[in-house]
Coordinates of C-alpha atoms and ligand atoms in Angstrom, one line a residue:
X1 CA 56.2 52.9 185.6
X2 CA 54.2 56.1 187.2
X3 CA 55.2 59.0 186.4
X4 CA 55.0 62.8 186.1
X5 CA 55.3 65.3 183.2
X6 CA 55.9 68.7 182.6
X7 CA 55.5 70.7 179.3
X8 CA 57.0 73.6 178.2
X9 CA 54.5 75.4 176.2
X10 CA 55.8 79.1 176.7
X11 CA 57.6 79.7 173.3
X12 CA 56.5 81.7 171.0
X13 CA 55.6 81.4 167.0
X14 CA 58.7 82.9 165.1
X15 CA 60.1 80.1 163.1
X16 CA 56.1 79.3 162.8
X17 CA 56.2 82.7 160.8
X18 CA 53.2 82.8 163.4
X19 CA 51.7 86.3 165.1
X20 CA 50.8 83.9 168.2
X21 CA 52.2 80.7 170.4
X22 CA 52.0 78.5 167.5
X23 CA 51.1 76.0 170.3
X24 CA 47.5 77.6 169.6
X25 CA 47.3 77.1 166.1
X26 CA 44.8 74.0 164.9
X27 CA 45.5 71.0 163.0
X28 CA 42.2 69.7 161.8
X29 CA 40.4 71.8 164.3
X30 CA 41.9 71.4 167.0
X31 CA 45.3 73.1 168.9
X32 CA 48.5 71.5 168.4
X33 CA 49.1 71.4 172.2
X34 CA 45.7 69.2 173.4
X35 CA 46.9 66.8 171.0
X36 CA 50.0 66.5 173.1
X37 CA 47.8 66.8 176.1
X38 CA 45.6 63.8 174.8
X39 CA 48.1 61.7 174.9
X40 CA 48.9 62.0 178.5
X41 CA 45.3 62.4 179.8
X42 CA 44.8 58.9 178.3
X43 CA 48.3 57.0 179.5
X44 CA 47.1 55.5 182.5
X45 CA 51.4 55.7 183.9
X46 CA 51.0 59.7 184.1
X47 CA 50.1 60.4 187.3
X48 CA 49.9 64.6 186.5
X49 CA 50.8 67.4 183.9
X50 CA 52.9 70.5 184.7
X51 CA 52.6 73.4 182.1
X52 CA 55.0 75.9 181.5
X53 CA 53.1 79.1 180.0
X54 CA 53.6 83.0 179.0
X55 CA 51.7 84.5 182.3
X56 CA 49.4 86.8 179.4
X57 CA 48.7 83.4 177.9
X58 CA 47.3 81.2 181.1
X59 CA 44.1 82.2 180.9
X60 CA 43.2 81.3 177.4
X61 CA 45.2 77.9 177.7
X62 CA 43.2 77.2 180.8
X63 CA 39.9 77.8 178.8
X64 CA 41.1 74.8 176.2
X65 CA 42.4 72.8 179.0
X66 CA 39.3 72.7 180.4
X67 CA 37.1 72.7 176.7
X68 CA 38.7 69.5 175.8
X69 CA 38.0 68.0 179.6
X70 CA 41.7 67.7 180.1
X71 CA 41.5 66.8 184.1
X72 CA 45.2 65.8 184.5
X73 CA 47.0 69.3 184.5
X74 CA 48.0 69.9 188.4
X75 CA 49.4 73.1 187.6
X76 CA 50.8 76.0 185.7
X77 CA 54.5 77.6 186.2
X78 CA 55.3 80.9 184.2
X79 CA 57.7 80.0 181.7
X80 CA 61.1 81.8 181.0
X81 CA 62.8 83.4 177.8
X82 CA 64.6 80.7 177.3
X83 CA 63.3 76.7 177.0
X84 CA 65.5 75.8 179.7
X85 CA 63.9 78.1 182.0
X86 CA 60.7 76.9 181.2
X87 CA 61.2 73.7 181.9
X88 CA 62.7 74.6 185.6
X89 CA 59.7 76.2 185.7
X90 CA 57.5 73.2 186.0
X91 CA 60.1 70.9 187.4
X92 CA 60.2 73.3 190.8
X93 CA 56.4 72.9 190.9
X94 CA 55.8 69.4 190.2
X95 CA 56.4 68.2 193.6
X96 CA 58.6 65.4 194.3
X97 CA 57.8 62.5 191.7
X98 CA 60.4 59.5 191.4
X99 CA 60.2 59.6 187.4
X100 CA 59.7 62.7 185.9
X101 CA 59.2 63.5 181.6
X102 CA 59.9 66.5 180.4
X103 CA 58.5 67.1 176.4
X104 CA 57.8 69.6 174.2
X105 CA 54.0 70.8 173.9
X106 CA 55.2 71.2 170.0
X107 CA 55.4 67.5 169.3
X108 CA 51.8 65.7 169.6
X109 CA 52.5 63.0 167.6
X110 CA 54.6 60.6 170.4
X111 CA 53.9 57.5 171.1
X112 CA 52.5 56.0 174.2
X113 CA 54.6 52.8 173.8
X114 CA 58.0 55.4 173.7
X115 CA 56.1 56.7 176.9
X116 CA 56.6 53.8 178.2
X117 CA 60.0 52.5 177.6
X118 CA 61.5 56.3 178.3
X119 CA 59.5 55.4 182.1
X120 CA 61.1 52.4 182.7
X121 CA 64.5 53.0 181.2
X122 CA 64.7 56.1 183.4
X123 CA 63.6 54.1 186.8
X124 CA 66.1 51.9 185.7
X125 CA 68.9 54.2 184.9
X126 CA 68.6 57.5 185.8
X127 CA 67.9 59.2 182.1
X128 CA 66.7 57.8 178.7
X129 CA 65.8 60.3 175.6
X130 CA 64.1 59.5 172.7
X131 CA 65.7 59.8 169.3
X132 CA 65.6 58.5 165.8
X133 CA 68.8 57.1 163.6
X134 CA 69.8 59.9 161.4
X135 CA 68.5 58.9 157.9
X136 CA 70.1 61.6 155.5
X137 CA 73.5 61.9 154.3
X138 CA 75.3 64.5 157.1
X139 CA 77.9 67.3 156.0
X140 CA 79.8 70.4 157.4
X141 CA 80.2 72.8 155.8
X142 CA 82.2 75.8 156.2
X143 CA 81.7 79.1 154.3
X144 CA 79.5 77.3 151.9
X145 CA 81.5 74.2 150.9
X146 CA 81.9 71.2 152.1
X147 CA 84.8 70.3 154.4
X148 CA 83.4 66.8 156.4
X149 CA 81.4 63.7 155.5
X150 CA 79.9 62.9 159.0
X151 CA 80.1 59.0 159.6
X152 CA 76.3 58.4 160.0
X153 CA 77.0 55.3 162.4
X154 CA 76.0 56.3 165.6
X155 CA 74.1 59.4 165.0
X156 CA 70.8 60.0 166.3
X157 CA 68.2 62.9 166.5
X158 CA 66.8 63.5 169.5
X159 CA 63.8 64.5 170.5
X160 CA 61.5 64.6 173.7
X161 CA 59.6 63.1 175.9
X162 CA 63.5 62.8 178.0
X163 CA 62.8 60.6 181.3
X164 CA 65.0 61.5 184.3
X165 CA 64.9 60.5 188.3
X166 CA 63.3 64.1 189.1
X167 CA 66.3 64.0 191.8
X168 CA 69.2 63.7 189.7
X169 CA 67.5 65.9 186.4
X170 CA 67.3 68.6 189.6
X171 CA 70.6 68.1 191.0
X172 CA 71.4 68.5 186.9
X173 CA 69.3 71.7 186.3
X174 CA 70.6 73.3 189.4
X175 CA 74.3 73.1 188.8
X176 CA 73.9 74.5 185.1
X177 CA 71.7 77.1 187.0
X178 CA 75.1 77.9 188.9
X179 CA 77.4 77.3 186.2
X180 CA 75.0 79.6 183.9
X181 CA 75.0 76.5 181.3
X182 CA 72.5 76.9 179.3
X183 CA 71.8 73.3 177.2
X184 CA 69.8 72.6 173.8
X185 CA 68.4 69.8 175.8
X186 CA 67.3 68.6 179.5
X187 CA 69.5 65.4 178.8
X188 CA 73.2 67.8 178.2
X189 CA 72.4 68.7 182.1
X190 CA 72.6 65.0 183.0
X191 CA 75.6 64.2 180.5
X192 CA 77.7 67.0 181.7
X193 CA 77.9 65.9 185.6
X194 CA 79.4 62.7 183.9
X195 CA 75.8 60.7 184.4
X196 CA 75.0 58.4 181.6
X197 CA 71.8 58.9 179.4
X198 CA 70.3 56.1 177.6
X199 CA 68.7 56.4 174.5
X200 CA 65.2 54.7 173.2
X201 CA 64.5 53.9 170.0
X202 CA 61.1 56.9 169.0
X203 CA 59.1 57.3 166.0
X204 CA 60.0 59.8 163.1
X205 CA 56.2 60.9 163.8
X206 CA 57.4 62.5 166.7
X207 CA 58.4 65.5 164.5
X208 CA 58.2 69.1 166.8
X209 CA 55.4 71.2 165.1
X210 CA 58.6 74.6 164.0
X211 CA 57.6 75.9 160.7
X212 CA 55.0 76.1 158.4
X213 CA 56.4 72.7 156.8
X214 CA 55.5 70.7 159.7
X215 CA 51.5 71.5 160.0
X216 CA 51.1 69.9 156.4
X217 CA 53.2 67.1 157.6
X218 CA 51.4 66.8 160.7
X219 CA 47.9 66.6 158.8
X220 CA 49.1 64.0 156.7
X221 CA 49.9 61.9 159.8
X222 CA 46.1 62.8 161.8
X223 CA 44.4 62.1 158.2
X224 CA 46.7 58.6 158.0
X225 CA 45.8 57.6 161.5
X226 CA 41.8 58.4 160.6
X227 CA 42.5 55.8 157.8
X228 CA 43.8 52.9 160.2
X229 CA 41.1 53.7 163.0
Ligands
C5P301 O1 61.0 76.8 170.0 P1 60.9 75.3 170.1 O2 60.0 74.6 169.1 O3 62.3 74.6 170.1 O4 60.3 75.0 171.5 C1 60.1 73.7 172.0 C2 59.1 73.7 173.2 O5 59.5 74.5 174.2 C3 57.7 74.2 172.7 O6 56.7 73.4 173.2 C4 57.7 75.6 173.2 O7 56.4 76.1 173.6 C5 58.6 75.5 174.5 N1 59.3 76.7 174.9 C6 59.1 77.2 176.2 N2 59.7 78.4 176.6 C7 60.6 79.0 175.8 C8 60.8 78.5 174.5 C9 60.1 77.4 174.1 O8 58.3 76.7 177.0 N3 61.1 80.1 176.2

């Protein structure tokens, strides 16, 4: 199933304990967001690539794009202080396609086959996410102790790429717009007009590259794919 994506890439490098858009710091050489970029530019499905930048960061995100012969990026929208605006950012410019993905620069590690499924489940459907079964034991806690054992049955994390018909995820984005909802996710937009979201079974590679942690782990995973090439 065709479709297009757009990519926020307009947040900044706080929990990174970054002084930049950690989206610019390399993993073996190379910046996080191509590798996400990569991935796209070789799916034969994605028919373009919508990025949603900081307007004082374009230009140098244009240099890589082109550096690293990216040829699928149709645009750039100026992303907001919040993800959510970002990602209305690029869903108002990328035209009118029937499936659209919406995933986080920060996580370059998906995989084309969950590219896929999210596609189809979404022409199908409406919306599909990607998420992982919860592996660890889940708590609350209040003040420091425990009051809750969470059942883990049922519970997922999710992550992105989230596939939507671009018609209802904008009917979606629109009336939380108006409502001035603001969601964690593109897929909370979808569930609160009462439209049901599928769910597809992802990788726990897709981790989102958020603090310092997550660049070791990510080299682990480039320098364990090197091994199997
Ligand atoms: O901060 P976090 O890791 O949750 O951001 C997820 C993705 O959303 C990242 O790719 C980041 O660049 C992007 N983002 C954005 N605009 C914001 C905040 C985050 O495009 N205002």
């Amino acid at each position: 199933m065709k479709y297009t994506v757009v990519l926020p890439a307009a947040g900044s490098g706080k929990r990174m304990k970054a002084d930049r858009n950690k989206l610019l710091l390399e993993l073996s050489g190379k910046p996080i967001f191509i590798y996400t970029l990569e991935v796209f530019e070789q799916d034969l499905d994605c028919e373009g690539i919508w990025l949603a930048v900081k307007g004082d960061e374009r230009e140098l995100i244009e240099q890589y794009v082109e550096r690293y012969g990216i040829k699928k990026v149709k645009g750039y929208a100026t992303g907001g202080a919040e993800r959510q605006d970002s990602v209305r950012a690029g869903l108002e410019m990328a035209g009118q396609p029937e499936i659209v993905l919406v995933h986080d620069a920060a996580r370059p590690f998906i995989s084309p086959e969950v590219i896929r499924e999210l596609a189809e489940r979404a022409h199908e459907s409406g919306a599909a996410i990607a998420g992982v079964p919860v592996k660890d034991t889940i708590k609350k806690a209040r003040e420091g102790v425990i009051t809750e054992t969470v059942d883990r049955e049922g519970l997922w994390m999710i992550q992105t790429p989230q596939a939507f018909r671009y018609e209802l995820l904008m009917e979606a984005a629109q009336r939380a717009k108006d409502d001035g909802f603001l969601g964690t996710d593109e897929a909370m937009l979808v569930e609160r007009m009462g439209h049901p979201v599928k769910i597809v079974e992802s990788t726990y590679e897709n981790v989102k590259m958020t603090t310092p942690d997550d660049l070791i782990y990510g080299k682990a995973i480039l320098a364990s794919r090197l091994q199997e090439e």
